[in-house]
Coordinates of C-alpha atoms in Angstrom, one line a residue:
Chain A
D78 CA -10.5 19.1 -0.1
A79 CA -8.6 17.0 -3.1
G80 CA -7.3 13.3 -2.3
V81 CA -4.1 11.9 -3.8
T82 CA -4.1 12.4 -7.4
Q83 CA -2.3 10.5 -10.2
S84 CA -1.5 11.1 -13.9
P85 CA -2.1 9.5 -16.3
T86 CA -4.4 6.8 -15.6
H87 CA -3.3 4.6 -17.9
L88 CA -0.4 4.3 -20.1
I89 CA 1.0 1.9 -23.0
K90 CA 4.7 1.8 -23.7
T91 CA 7.3 -0.7 -25.5
R92 CA 10.3 -2.3 -24.2
G93 CA 13.2 0.1 -23.8
Q94 CA 11.3 3.1 -23.5
Q95 CA 11.1 5.5 -20.7
V96 CA 8.1 6.6 -18.7
T97 CA 7.2 9.4 -15.9
L98 CA 4.3 9.0 -13.5
R99 CA 3.2 11.9 -11.8
C100 CA 1.4 12.4 -8.1
S101 CA 0.1 15.1 -6.1
P102 CA -0.4 14.4 -2.7
K103 CA -3.1 15.1 -0.4
S104 CA -3.4 18.6 1.0
G105 CA -1.2 19.1 4.1
H106 CA 1.1 16.2 3.5
D107 CA 4.6 16.4 3.0
T108 CA 5.7 12.9 2.3
V109 CA 5.0 10.8 -1.1
S110 CA 5.7 7.0 -1.4
W111 CA 5.6 4.8 -4.6
Y112 CA 4.4 1.2 -4.6
Q113 CA 4.4 -1.0 -7.5
Q114 CA 1.5 -3.8 -7.4
A115 CA 1.5 -6.6 -10.0
L116 CA -1.8 -8.3 -10.7
G117 CA -3.0 -10.3 -8.0
Q118 CA -0.4 -9.4 -5.4
G119 CA 0.2 -7.1 -2.9
P120 CA 1.8 -3.5 -3.7
Q121 CA 5.5 -3.3 -3.3
F122 CA 7.5 -0.1 -1.8
I123 CA 9.8 1.6 -4.4
F124 CA 11.0 4.6 -2.4
Q125 CA 9.7 7.4 -0.2
Y126 CA 10.4 11.2 -0.7
Y127 CA 10.4 13.5 2.1
E128 CA 11.7 17.1 2.2
E129 CA 12.8 16.6 -1.9
E130 CA 15.1 13.9 -0.9
E131 CA 14.6 10.0 -1.2
R132 CA 14.6 8.8 2.5
Q133 CA 13.8 5.1 2.0
R134 CA 14.1 2.9 -1.2
G135 CA 12.9 -0.9 -1.7
N136 CA 14.5 -3.4 -3.7
F137 CA 14.2 -1.8 -7.3
P138 CA 16.7 -1.4 -9.7
D139 CA 18.5 2.0 -10.3
R140 CA 16.1 2.1 -13.3
F141 CA 13.7 3.5 -11.2
S142 CA 14.1 7.0 -9.9
G143 CA 12.0 9.9 -8.5
H144 CA 11.9 13.1 -7.7
Q145 CA 10.0 15.3 -5.2
F146 CA 9.1 19.1 -5.9
P147 CA 8.9 22.1 -3.6
N148 CA 5.1 21.9 -3.6
Y149 CA 5.5 18.0 -2.3
S150 CA 4.4 16.6 -5.6
S151 CA 6.5 13.9 -7.1
E152 CA 7.5 11.8 -10.1
L153 CA 8.3 8.3 -10.5
N154 CA 10.8 7.8 -13.9
V155 CA 11.4 4.0 -15.2
N156 CA 14.0 4.0 -17.6
A157 CA 14.9 0.9 -20.2
L158 CA 11.4 -0.4 -19.7
L159 CA 10.7 -4.5 -19.4
L160 CA 7.9 -6.4 -19.9
G161 CA 8.1 -7.1 -16.1
D162 CA 7.2 -3.3 -15.4
S163 CA 3.7 -4.0 -16.2
A164 CA 2.0 -3.2 -12.9
L165 CA -0.3 -0.7 -11.2
Y166 CA 2.0 2.2 -9.9
L167 CA 0.4 3.9 -6.6
C168 CA 1.3 6.9 -4.8
A169 CA 0.7 7.3 -1.3
S170 CA 1.0 10.7 0.7
S171 CA 1.5 11.4 4.4
L172 CA 2.8 13.4 6.8
Y173 CA 6.2 12.2 7.6
G174 CA 5.8 8.8 10.0
G175 CA 1.8 9.0 9.6
E176 CA -0.6 7.1 7.8
Q177 CA -0.6 6.6 4.1
F178 CA -3.4 7.5 1.9
F179 CA -3.4 6.1 -1.6
G180 CA -4.2 7.4 -5.0
P181 CA -6.0 5.8 -7.8
G182 CA -2.9 4.4 -9.6
T183 CA -1.7 4.5 -12.9
R184 CA -1.8 1.4 -14.9
L185 CA 1.4 0.9 -16.9
T186 CA 1.4 -1.6 -19.7
V187 CA 4.6 -2.5 -21.4
L188 CA 4.5 -4.3 -24.8
Chain B
G47 CA 13.8 -9.5 5.5
Q48 CA 10.2 -8.9 5.7
S49 CA 7.2 -11.3 5.2
L50 CA 3.6 -11.4 5.8
E51 CA 1.2 -14.5 5.6
Q52 CA -2.4 -14.2 5.1
P53 CA -5.0 -16.7 3.5
S54 CA -5.6 -16.1 -0.1
E55 CA -9.2 -16.3 -0.1
V56 CA -12.2 -16.4 2.0
T57 CA -16.0 -16.9 0.9
A58 CA -18.9 -16.0 3.0
V59 CA -22.3 -15.4 3.1
E60 CA -24.1 -11.8 3.7
G61 CA -24.4 -11.3 7.1
A62 CA -21.9 -13.6 8.2
I63 CA -18.6 -12.8 10.2
V64 CA -15.2 -13.3 8.6
Q65 CA -11.7 -13.1 10.2
I66 CA -8.5 -12.6 8.3
N67 CA -5.4 -13.7 10.1
C68 CA -2.1 -12.2 9.2
T69 CA 1.2 -13.4 10.7
Y70 CA 4.3 -11.4 10.0
Q71 CA 8.1 -11.3 10.3
T72 CA 10.0 -7.8 10.3
S73 CA 12.1 -5.7 11.9
G74 CA 11.7 -2.1 12.8
F75 CA 8.1 -2.8 13.7
Y76 CA 5.8 0.1 14.0
G77 CA 2.4 -1.5 13.8
L78 CA -0.2 -3.3 11.7
S79 CA -2.2 -1.6 9.1
W80 CA -5.1 -3.2 7.1
Y81 CA -6.2 -1.8 3.9
Q82 CA -9.4 -2.8 1.6
Q83 CA -9.0 -2.8 -2.2
H84 CA -11.9 -3.2 -4.6
D85 CA -11.0 -4.7 -8.3
G86 CA -9.5 -1.7 -10.3
G87 CA -9.3 0.5 -7.4
A88 CA -6.7 2.1 -4.8
P89 CA -6.2 0.6 -1.4
T90 CA -8.4 2.3 1.2
F91 CA -6.9 2.5 4.7
L92 CA -9.1 0.6 7.3
S93 CA -7.4 0.2 10.5
Y94 CA -4.1 0.5 12.4
N95 CA -2.8 -1.3 15.6
A96 CA 0.5 0.1 17.2
L97 CA -0.2 -1.7 20.5
D98 CA -1.8 -5.0 21.5
G99 CA -5.2 -5.2 21.7
L100 CA -8.7 -4.8 19.6
E101 CA -9.5 -1.6 17.8
E102 CA -13.2 -1.3 16.6
T103 CA -14.3 0.6 13.8
G104 CA -18.0 0.2 12.8
R105 CA -18.5 -3.1 11.5
F106 CA -14.5 -3.7 11.1
S107 CA -12.3 -4.6 14.1
S108 CA -8.5 -5.1 14.1
F109 CA -6.4 -6.9 16.6
L110 CA -2.9 -7.0 17.1
S111 CA -0.4 -9.2 19.5
R112 CA 3.1 -8.0 19.1
S113 CA 4.5 -10.8 21.1
D114 CA 3.0 -13.3 18.8
S115 CA 3.7 -11.3 15.8
Y116 CA 0.0 -11.8 14.7
G117 CA -2.7 -9.8 13.9
Y118 CA -6.4 -10.2 12.6
L119 CA -9.0 -8.3 10.8
L120 CA -12.6 -9.1 11.8
L121 CA -15.7 -8.2 9.3
Q122 CA -18.9 -8.4 10.6
E123 CA -22.6 -8.1 9.6
L124 CA -20.8 -9.0 6.0
Q125 CA -22.4 -6.9 2.9
M126 CA -22.2 -7.5 -0.7
K127 CA -20.1 -4.3 -1.1
D128 CA -17.5 -5.9 1.1
S129 CA -16.5 -8.3 -1.6
A130 CA -12.6 -7.0 -2.2
S131 CA -9.3 -7.8 -1.4
Y132 CA -7.9 -7.2 2.0
F133 CA -4.2 -6.8 2.8
C134 CA -2.3 -6.3 6.1
A135 CA 0.7 -4.3 5.7
V136 CA 3.5 -3.9 8.1
R137 CA 4.5 -0.1 9.1
D138 CA 8.2 -0.3 9.2
H139 CA 11.6 1.7 8.9
T140 CA 14.8 1.2 7.9
G141 CA 18.1 2.8 9.0
E142 CA 17.6 6.2 10.7
A143 CA 15.1 7.6 8.9
A144 CA 11.9 8.2 11.4
G145 CA 9.7 8.0 8.5
N146 CA 7.7 4.8 7.7
K147 CA 7.2 2.4 4.6
L148 CA 4.6 -0.3 4.4
T149 CA 5.5 -3.9 3.6
F150 CA 2.4 -5.8 2.1
G151 CA 1.0 -9.2 2.5
G152 CA -0.1 -11.1 -0.6
G153 CA -3.9 -10.1 0.2
T154 CA -6.9 -12.0 1.0
R155 CA -9.8 -12.2 -1.5
V156 CA -13.2 -12.0 0.2
L157 CA -16.1 -12.9 -2.0
V158 CA -19.4 -12.4 -0.2
K159 CA -22.3 -14.3 -1.7
P160 CA -26.2 -13.6 -1.3

């Protein structure tokens, strides 16, 4: 049984570009949450998707957007990249309201 | 707003016991989770407390006091592989959503020495 998977593993972009990160949840899970983790800090909640709708959102600008597909997989899009967007982006899946299980993350570097 | 406080670093020797404290201020509190994260890795779920008291899972135990907004993670019989960062995280909700989100502390880096 595959756990949470994310792609790509690493990504390098320049300021102003746009990026799309992908996440496939653990089998049987219907909810996907996205977190941003800067170096040396705890993960920060970006948003959560359930039934293809954004259900909760953290304190992130509209440059951060997402989508959930009928198969429960999800994408995180970031527009107009800033240097400060460099971080590890973590996807976590769960049953709605249940414990979250994290994927390996995507390391984004913005130059 | 939400905030969690935990020590930044703890050093101990193999076989020792380490306690990582976590105090929190939050609304819509469901419970307190603990995660382990090795360098370069993903957070791995360790334990969850929704009610007051102690939960034991092998060498790791977690405690919660809702009235004190306080919890701790106890690591016993420390091993070298326990060197990692440990995060407390409040499971909470906002608005009418019955889902959950995690608000993390800054993490405690545990260094186990021979």
